[in-house]
Structure formats: C-alpha cells, structure tokens
Amino acid sequence: MKTQVGIIGGGPSGLLLSQLLHVNGIDSVILERQSRDYVLGRIRAGVLEHGFARLMREAQCGERMDREGQIHEGFEISDNGALLHVNLKELTGGNTVIVYGQTEVTRDLYEARDRMGGVIIHDASDVKPHGILTETPYLTYRKGSEILRVDCDFIVGADGFHGVSRKSVPGEALREFERVYPFGWLGMLSRTEPVSPELIYAKHERGFALCSLRSQVLSRYYIQVPLSDTVDGWSDEAFWGELKRRLPAEIAAKLITGPSIEKSIAPLRSYVAEPMRYGNLFLAGDAAHIVPPTGARGLNSAGSDIYYLFNGLRDYYRNDDDRGLEAYSERALARVWKAQRFSWWMTSLLHTFPDSEPYAKRLQDTEMSHLFSSRNALASLAENYVGLEY
Ligand code: APR
Ligand code: PHB
C-alpha cells in the first residue's frame, strides 16, 4: 500500500490529523493496534478549548460537538469550603470552553473518516516505522500471520504515551523531561444529574476533588487518592462519602448519588520528549508529551500539535514549502511547555502533597488567597484554561 502520510495510532491526534489532511486533498493511512470498540471504550477528559473546537469544524467534524456540547462560561474553585467563581468569558474578553467528552470527539472523527472513505486499519500489531532518516520511509504491521507494508512520504507517531514511535528514536537523539506526582485520581462516572452546571475544582486538606459532567444526566467525579489505593478498595458508598467531605457543605448537600458506571485510578504525570521530529518521523499528542489532568490540557495540547503539523504538511504538499515542517518541533514545543506549566501550576495549587514541608504549604495557601483577591491572577488562570492562541 502507498500513501502520503502514514499515521501510527487512531486516537484523537491521528484521527484529527488524517481528517484535516483529507479535507485538503492529502492522503493518509492510519494503523491502530486496538479495535474501534476498545478505543471508544476509553473514558478521558471532556473540556475542549476554542482552538480545538475550531480544528474540529475545519475537519468537518464539528456538527454534533456544536449541537450537543455545552458551552461553559466559567467554573468554580473551592478552597476548603469557600467558593470562587472563575468567569472565563468575562476574564478573557469573550472566550469559553466546550464540555464534550473525548470519547464523543473520537466517535465523531471515526464517523467522518468512514463517511469520506478514510483508511483506518484496526488490530494492526507489531507496527514498526522504517527508513525514518531516508526520503522513502515506510511502515510494517502484522495482521494475523501476514506482514504488510505501507510506503509513505512522512510517518506521524500519534500512538500515545506507550506507543512504538517515540521508542524508535535513538536515545541519544531524544531528551526527556518528567515529573511524577505522588498521588492519583480515582474517577467515577454515574448516571446521575450533575451537582452543578459548572465544573468545581476543590482543594481540601483531605485531598483534591473535581465535579465534572458529560451531560444533564451523566456526571463525572474525581478524588485524589494515594497511589497505593485500588479501585476494588473503593466501594461506591466510600467514594460518595469522601467526595462529599471534600466539597463545600451546601454543594455536598445537593449531591445526587447513584451506582457507578465506571471507576478507574489514573496516576498523575508530566512528561515531554524533545525534539518532536526525527528525520521523517513526527511525534504528536501523547506520544510526545503528557500532563496531569488538572487543567484539562491533554487533548487540547495534542490539538495544538496537530494544528502545527497539519499546516506544515499542507504547505509542503500545496506550495512545496517545507518551512512549517522544519519549524514543527520548535513551534509545537513552545506551546506544549506552556500547557505543561499551566497543568503543573494547577496541580500544585489544588492537591494535598504528602510530606509537604510547612514553607511549601504556606506558599500554596498564599497562591490560593492571591487568586481569591486578584483579578489579574484570575485572568491569567482563565487565559490558560480557555487555551492560548496557536
Ligand atoms: N501501534 C499502533 N497503534 C498504537 C500503538 C502501536 N504500537 N501504540 C498505541 N497505539 C494506539 C493506541 O491504541 C491509541 O488508540 O495509539 C492511540 C493513541 O491514542 P491516545 O493515547 O488517545 O493519544 P492521542 O491520540 O495523542 O490523544 C491525545 O491526550 O491527554 C490525552 O486524554 C488525552 O488521550 C488523549 C490524548
Ligand atoms: C473530566 O470531565 O473528565 C475532566 C474535566 C476537567 C479536568 C479533568 C477531567 O480538568
């Protein structure tokens, strides 16, 4: 098989890129290790910044997002029970975010790829990039007992944090930056009416909590837990009890509880690999960087990579201009690091750090009281939350 862009990974990054390329007359093939049902079964965050929403529309996949997604003009921060409203719209001169689950984004992208005859090969195992440093790179994969080959001009590694792409770059050509946080998030999805129409990020001495939602009848809640905890160790009752303890009393009193549909624990980690290009292999999304979920930057950060990469590829094919591709790594990383900074800042602000020294704890409290008293501090938070310009 031959194509222009060979994409490893059929998550949101690979799908969005493939769709944007198609709309601009550029051919691509996606190799995905898992089945479609498996990919669509993963529950991830659900806040889209306006730049990501714009890309979805440009990729001709924005219709359902615009119809069913909820525009959020603000959210709440609770500090040991005291509530602060962050009015995103007012603080940013009109910007908002869209609450629309990543699973739905992925579903819409698959649907569009199907509609436009896109090639997505599922259950492709042993995917390997070859000839990365040549003008004729190619991919191989196994389907059953057969080894198949895809020739292409460029390879895009959009295969997430545990993918094969980043591992194909020799160690001496890659610099890695990492921070692992000493706790995780226990998330629960329940078919209950959300406690609040807006998200609530709660700092509490017992640990962080988040009230989020997917729709008027579907709630998503999280609590900070030690990494040694297990899902089995948390009954639904224990989860609801702990969540209530960390929320302001008036919110806790309104909380509607019910059986969980899904419960999982995710560790929190920040990671960046530099550069994001090696020869004719371009890394994008989680393959190159991940953030803790606190500021909802993960998917949005992947979106900015796709923006730069797509523009670079379009200029290359349309105008024989490779400047965008040459600048890809540097441009993408500049924005990636801003998302890293913001996610680290929000994580540091809101969580309870075990063994935090008294000085660090005072600073954390002061950061919060500054936020409660300074419009400029709030405006900076809002600017980052709605997403910086590409
Ligand atoms: N070969 C083929 N496909 C692979 C391989 C491999 N060796 N390894 C992983 N994949 C697939 C995974 O099965 C997955 O479907 O690549 C896809 C990567 O998708 P994601 O992990 O969702 O990453 P990405 O598409 O970059 O999405 C952006 O940012 O913070 C996150 O939650 C956010 O998942 C979202 C991500
Ligand atoms: C979610 O709805 O899953 C969600 C929302 C906001 C975050 C993280 C996760 O910061």
PDB file of N, CA and C and ligand atoms in Angstrom, residues 43-47 99 185 199 201 210 212-214 220 222 293-297 346 385, ligand 2:
ATOM      1  N   ILE A  43     -12.447   6.126  28.713  1.00  0.00           N
ATOM      2  CA  ILE A  43     -13.051   7.367  29.202  1.00  0.00           C
ATOM      3  C   ILE A  43     -11.944   8.347  29.559  1.00  0.00           C
ATOM      4  N   ARG A  44     -11.986   9.493  28.910  1.00  0.00           N
ATOM      5  CA  ARG A  44     -10.953  10.516  29.152  1.00  0.00           C
ATOM      6  C   ARG A  44     -11.637  11.834  29.466  1.00  0.00           C
ATOM      7  N   ALA A  45     -10.851  12.901  29.552  1.00  0.00           N
ATOM      8  CA  ALA A  45     -11.390  14.204  29.980  1.00  0.00           C
ATOM      9  C   ALA A  45     -12.400  14.766  28.974  1.00  0.00           C
ATOM     10  N   GLY A  46     -12.968  15.903  29.314  1.00  0.00           N
ATOM     11  CA  GLY A  46     -14.072  16.366  28.480  1.00  0.00           C
ATOM     12  C   GLY A  46     -14.201  17.868  28.303  1.00  0.00           C
ATOM     13  N   VAL A  47     -13.080  18.586  28.352  1.00  0.00           N
ATOM     14  CA  VAL A  47     -13.157  20.040  28.185  1.00  0.00           C
ATOM     15  C   VAL A  47     -12.379  20.446  26.935  1.00  0.00           C
ATOM     16  N   VAL A  99     -17.816  21.693  26.953  1.00  0.00           N
ATOM     17  CA  VAL A  99     -17.753  20.411  27.661  1.00  0.00           C
ATOM     18  C   VAL A  99     -18.363  19.349  26.741  1.00  0.00           C
ATOM     19  N   TRP A 185      -5.713  10.024  40.601  1.00  0.00           N
ATOM     20  CA  TRP A 185      -7.129  10.416  40.631  1.00  0.00           C
ATOM     21  C   TRP A 185      -7.970   9.157  40.484  1.00  0.00           C
ATOM     22  N   LEU A 199     -18.179  23.125  36.285  1.00  0.00           N
ATOM     23  CA  LEU A 199     -17.194  22.282  36.969  1.00  0.00           C
ATOM     24  C   LEU A 199     -16.807  22.905  38.313  1.00  0.00           C
ATOM     25  N   TYR A 201     -13.603  22.640  40.942  1.00  0.00           N
ATOM     26  CA  TYR A 201     -12.285  22.127  41.336  1.00  0.00           C
ATOM     27  C   TYR A 201     -12.130  22.421  42.822  1.00  0.00           C
ATOM     28  N   LEU A 210     -12.862  16.835  42.151  1.00  0.00           N
ATOM     29  CA  LEU A 210     -13.385  17.543  40.972  1.00  0.00           C
ATOM     30  C   LEU A 210     -14.783  17.041  40.648  1.00  0.00           C
ATOM     31  N   SER A 212     -17.253  17.082  37.606  1.00  0.00           N
ATOM     32  CA  SER A 212     -17.384  17.389  36.182  1.00  0.00           C
ATOM     33  C   SER A 212     -18.618  16.663  35.658  1.00  0.00           C
ATOM     34  N   LEU A 213     -18.848  16.747  34.375  1.00  0.00           N
ATOM     35  CA  LEU A 213     -20.070  16.179  33.821  1.00  0.00           C
ATOM     36  C   LEU A 213     -19.894  15.862  32.349  1.00  0.00           C
ATOM     37  N   ARG A 214     -20.773  15.040  31.846  1.00  0.00           N
ATOM     38  CA  ARG A 214     -20.783  14.737  30.418  1.00  0.00           C
ATOM     39  C   ARG A 214     -22.082  15.217  29.778  1.00  0.00           C
ATOM     40  N   ARG A 220     -19.368  13.100  36.077  1.00  0.00           N
ATOM     41  CA  ARG A 220     -18.018  12.561  36.197  1.00  0.00           C
ATOM     42  C   ARG A 220     -17.369  13.228  37.416  1.00  0.00           C
ATOM     43  N   TYR A 222     -14.127  13.066  40.475  1.00  0.00           N
ATOM     44  CA  TYR A 222     -12.790  12.545  40.778  1.00  0.00           C
ATOM     45  C   TYR A 222     -12.414  12.896  42.213  1.00  0.00           C
ATOM     46  N   PRO A 293      -4.177  15.625  34.622  1.00  0.00           N
ATOM     47  CA  PRO A 293      -5.456  16.082  34.049  1.00  0.00           C
ATOM     48  C   PRO A 293      -6.012  17.374  34.648  1.00  0.00           C
ATOM     49  N   THR A 294      -5.326  17.943  35.621  1.00  0.00           N
ATOM     50  CA  THR A 294      -5.912  19.028  36.417  1.00  0.00           C
ATOM     51  C   THR A 294      -6.424  20.220  35.605  1.00  0.00           C
ATOM     52  N   GLY A 295      -5.737  20.628  34.562  1.00  0.00           N
ATOM     53  CA  GLY A 295      -6.224  21.786  33.813  1.00  0.00           C
ATOM     54  C   GLY A 295      -6.904  21.405  32.512  1.00  0.00           C
ATOM     55  N   ALA A 296      -7.171  20.105  32.329  1.00  0.00           N
ATOM     56  CA  ALA A 296      -7.806  19.596  31.100  1.00  0.00           C
ATOM     57  C   ALA A 296      -7.010  19.977  29.841  1.00  0.00           C
ATOM     58  N   ARG A 297      -5.695  19.874  29.922  1.00  0.00           N
ATOM     59  CA  ARG A 297      -4.853  20.283  28.791  1.00  0.00           C
ATOM     60  C   ARG A 297      -4.475  19.132  27.857  1.00  0.00           C
ATOM     61  N   MET A 346      -1.620  24.268  38.208  1.00  0.00           N
ATOM     62  CA  MET A 346      -2.943  23.949  38.736  1.00  0.00           C
ATOM     63  C   MET A 346      -2.903  22.707  39.631  1.00  0.00           C
ATOM     64  N   TYR A 385      -6.777  28.516  30.747  1.00  0.00           N
ATOM     65  CA  TYR A 385      -7.816  27.479  30.765  1.00  0.00           C
ATOM     66  C   TYR A 385      -8.584  27.434  29.443  1.00  0.00           C
TER      67      TYR A 385
HETATM   68  C1  PHB B   2     -13.414  15.425  33.006  1.00  0.00           C
HETATM   69  O1  PHB B   2     -14.575  15.824  32.810  1.00  0.00           O
HETATM   70  O2  PHB B   2     -13.124  14.235  32.891  1.00  0.00           O
HETATM   71  C2  PHB B   2     -12.376  16.419  33.378  1.00  0.00           C
HETATM   72  C3  PHB B   2     -12.690  17.769  33.358  1.00  0.00           C
HETATM   73  C4  PHB B   2     -11.738  18.707  33.714  1.00  0.00           C
HETATM   74  C5  PHB B   2     -10.480  18.295  34.090  1.00  0.00           C
HETATM   75  C6  PHB B   2     -10.148  16.941  34.100  1.00  0.00           C
HETATM   76  C7  PHB B   2     -11.098  16.000  33.740  1.00  0.00           C
HETATM   77  O3  PHB B   2      -9.557  19.216  34.464  1.00  0.00           O
END
